[in-house]
Coordinates of C-alpha atoms and ligand atoms in Angstrom, one line a residue:
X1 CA 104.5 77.6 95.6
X2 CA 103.8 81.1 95.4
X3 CA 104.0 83.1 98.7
X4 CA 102.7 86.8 99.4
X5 CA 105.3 89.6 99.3
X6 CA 105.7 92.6 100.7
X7 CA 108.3 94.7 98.7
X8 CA 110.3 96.5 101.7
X9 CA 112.0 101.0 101.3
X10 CA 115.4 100.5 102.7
X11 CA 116.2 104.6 104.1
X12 CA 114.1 106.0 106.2
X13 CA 112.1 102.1 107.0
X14 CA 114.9 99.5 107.7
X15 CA 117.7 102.2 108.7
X16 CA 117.4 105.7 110.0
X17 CA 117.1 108.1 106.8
X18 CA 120.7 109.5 106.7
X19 CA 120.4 111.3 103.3
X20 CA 123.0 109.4 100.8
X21 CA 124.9 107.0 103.3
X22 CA 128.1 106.4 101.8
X23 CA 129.5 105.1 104.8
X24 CA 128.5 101.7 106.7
X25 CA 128.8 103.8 109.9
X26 CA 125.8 105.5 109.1
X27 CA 123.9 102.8 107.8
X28 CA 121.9 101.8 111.6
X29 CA 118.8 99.2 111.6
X30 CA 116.0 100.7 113.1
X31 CA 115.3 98.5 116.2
X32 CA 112.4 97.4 115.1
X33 CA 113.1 95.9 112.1
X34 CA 114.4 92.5 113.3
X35 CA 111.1 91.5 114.8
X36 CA 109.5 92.9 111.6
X37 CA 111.2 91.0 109.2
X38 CA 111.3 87.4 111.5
X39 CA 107.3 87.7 111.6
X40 CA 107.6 87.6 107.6
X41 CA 109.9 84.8 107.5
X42 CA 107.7 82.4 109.8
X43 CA 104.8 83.4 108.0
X44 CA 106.5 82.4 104.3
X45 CA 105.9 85.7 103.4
X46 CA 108.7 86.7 101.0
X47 CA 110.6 89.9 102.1
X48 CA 112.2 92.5 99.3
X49 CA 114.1 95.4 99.6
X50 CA 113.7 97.9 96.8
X51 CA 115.7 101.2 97.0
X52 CA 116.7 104.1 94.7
X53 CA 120.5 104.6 95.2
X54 CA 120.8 107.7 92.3
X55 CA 123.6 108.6 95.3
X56 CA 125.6 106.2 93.0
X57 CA 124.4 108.2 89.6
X58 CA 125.1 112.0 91.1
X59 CA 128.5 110.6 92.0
X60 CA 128.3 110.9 95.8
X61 CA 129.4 107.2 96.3
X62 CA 130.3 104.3 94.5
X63 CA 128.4 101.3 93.1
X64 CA 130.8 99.3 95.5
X65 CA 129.3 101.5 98.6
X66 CA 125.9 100.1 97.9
X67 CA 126.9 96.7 97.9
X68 CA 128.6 97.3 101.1
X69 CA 125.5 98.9 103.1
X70 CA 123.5 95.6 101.8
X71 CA 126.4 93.1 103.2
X72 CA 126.1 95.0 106.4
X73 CA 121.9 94.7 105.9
X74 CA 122.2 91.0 105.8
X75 CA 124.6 90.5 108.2
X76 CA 123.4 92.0 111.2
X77 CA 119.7 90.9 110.3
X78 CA 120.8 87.1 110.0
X79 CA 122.8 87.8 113.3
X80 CA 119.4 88.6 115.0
X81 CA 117.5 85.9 113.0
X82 CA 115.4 87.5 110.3
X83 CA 116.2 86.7 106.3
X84 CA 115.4 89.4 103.3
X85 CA 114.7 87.2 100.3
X86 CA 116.1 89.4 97.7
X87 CA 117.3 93.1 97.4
X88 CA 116.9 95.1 94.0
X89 CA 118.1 98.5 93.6
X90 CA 118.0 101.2 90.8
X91 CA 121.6 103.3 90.3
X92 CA 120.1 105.1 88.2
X93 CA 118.9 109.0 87.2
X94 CA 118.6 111.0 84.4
X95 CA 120.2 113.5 85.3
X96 CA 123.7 111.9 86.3
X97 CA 126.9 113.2 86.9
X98 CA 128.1 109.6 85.9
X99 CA 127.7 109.0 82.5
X100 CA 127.3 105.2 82.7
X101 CA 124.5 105.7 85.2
X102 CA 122.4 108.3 83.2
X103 CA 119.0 107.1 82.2
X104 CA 115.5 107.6 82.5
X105 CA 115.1 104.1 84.2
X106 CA 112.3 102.1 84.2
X107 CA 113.5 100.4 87.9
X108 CA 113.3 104.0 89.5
X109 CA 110.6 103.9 91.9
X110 CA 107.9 105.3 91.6
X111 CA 108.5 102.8 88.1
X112 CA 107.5 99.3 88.4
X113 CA 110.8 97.6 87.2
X114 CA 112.3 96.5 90.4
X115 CA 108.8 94.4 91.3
X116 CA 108.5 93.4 87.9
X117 CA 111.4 92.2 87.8
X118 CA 111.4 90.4 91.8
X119 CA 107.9 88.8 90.1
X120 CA 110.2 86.4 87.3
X121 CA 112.7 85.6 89.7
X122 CA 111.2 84.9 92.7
X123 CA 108.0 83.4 94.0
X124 CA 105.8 86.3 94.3
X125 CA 101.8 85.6 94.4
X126 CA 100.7 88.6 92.1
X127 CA 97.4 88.5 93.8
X128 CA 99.3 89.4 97.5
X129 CA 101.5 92.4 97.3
X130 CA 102.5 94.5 99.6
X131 CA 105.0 97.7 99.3
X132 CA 106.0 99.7 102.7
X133 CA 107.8 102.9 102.6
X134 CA 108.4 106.3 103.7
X135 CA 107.5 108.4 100.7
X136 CA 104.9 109.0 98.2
X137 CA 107.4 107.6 95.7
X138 CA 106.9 104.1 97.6
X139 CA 102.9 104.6 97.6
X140 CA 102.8 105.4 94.1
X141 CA 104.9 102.2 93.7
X142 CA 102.5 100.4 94.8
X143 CA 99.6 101.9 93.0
X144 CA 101.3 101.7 89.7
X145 CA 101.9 97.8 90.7
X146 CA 98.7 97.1 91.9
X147 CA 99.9 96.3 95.9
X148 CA 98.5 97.6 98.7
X149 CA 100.7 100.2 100.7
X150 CA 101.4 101.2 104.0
X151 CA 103.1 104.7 104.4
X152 CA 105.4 104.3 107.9
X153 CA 106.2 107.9 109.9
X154 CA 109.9 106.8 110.1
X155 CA 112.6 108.4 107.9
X156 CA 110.2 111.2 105.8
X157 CA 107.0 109.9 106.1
X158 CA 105.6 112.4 108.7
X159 CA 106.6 115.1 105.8
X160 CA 105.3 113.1 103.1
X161 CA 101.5 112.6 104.3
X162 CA 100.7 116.6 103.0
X163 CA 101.9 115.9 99.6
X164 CA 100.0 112.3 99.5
X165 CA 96.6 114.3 100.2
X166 CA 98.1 117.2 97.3
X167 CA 98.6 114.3 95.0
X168 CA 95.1 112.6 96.2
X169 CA 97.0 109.5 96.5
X170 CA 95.9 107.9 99.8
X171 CA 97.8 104.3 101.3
X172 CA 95.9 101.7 102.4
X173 CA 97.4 102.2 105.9
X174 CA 99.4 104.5 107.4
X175 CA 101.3 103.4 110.7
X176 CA 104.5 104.1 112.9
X177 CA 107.1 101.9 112.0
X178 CA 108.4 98.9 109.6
X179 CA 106.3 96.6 112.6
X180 CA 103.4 97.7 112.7
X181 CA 103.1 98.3 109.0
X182 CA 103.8 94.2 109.3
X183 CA 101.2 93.9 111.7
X184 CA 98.4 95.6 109.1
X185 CA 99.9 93.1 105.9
X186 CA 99.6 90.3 108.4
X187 CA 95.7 91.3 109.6
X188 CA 94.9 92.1 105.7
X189 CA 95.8 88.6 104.6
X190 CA 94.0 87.2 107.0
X191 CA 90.6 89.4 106.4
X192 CA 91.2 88.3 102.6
X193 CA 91.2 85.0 103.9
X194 CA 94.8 84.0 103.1
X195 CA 96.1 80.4 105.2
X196 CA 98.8 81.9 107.3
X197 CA 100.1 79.4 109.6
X198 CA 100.6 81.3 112.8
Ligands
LIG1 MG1 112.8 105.8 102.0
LIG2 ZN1 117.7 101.8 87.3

């Protein structure tokens, strides 16, 4: 059975915006994030981190580092009970340092590859997306998928409402935190009439 999705920023909406972590130390959960993510699980909605790590093209840490921030992700979100249901990320820029990373990718958000690509290998209902994020990037994500958004004011987002409006590119909500960008998916599905079992 397909489930509604909501496609999920990793820095600057799960952990605090730390420019290009390449160290688990400074990869921190936002507090909020545990009860975030747990109201998605009991509701079978499916939970998806998509992230840019070009970090790993421009050569300021490894492909290995990544992995590493997304074991400690997991970890410490199953140790306080919440489940993400699949993590994509895109390594990728064109304008690398490391050669085996350089392309014009068509996973780079604000490209639709990553969700594409979640939609034939998981259960994603099409007609119930959902993409939260902290940047316009994330927004236009969702336009160019045909999700609705929610821009939080964690990470960049206080920044990134000015050049929304300059782009005339407006989110379907804009709200304070991972949680309450939750909160308006959960009251949306529910307006559209979606069966959640709460
Ligand atoms: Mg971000
Ligand atoms: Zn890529």
């Amino acid at each position: 059975m397909k489930r509604p999705t909501v496609f999920i920023d990793r820095d600057g909406t799960i952990n605090i915006e730390a420019g290009y972590i390449n160290h688990e130390d400074n990869f921190i959960i936002y507090p909020f994030v545990y009860q975030a993510i747990r109201l998605l699980n009991k509701l079978d909605i499916l939970a998806i981190v998509v992230t840019n790590q070009a970090g790993v093209a421009k050569g300021y840490f490894p492909l290995e580092n990544v992995y590493k921030l997304h074991n400690k992700m997991v970890r410490l979100l199953e140790n306080n009970g919440a489940k993400i249901d699949g993590i994509y990320f895109c390594p990728h820029h064109k304008d690398a340092k490391i050669r085996e990373f350089k392309k014009d990718c068509g996973c780079r958000k604000p490209k639709p590859g990553m969700i594409n690509r979640a939609i034939t290998e998981l259960a994603v209902d099409t007609d119930f997306m959902y993409v939260i994020g902290d940047k316009v990037s994330d927004i236009e994500l969702g336009v160019n998928c045909k999700c609705k958004t929610a821009l939080v004011m964690t990470g960049y987002g206080k920044a990134e409402i000015e050049k929304l409006k300059s782009k005339n590119i407006t989110a379907d909500f804009i709200g304070e935190n991972l949680l309450d960008a939750v909160y308006f998916v959960i009251d949306d599905l529910k307006k559209r009439g979606y069966p959640l079992f709460l």
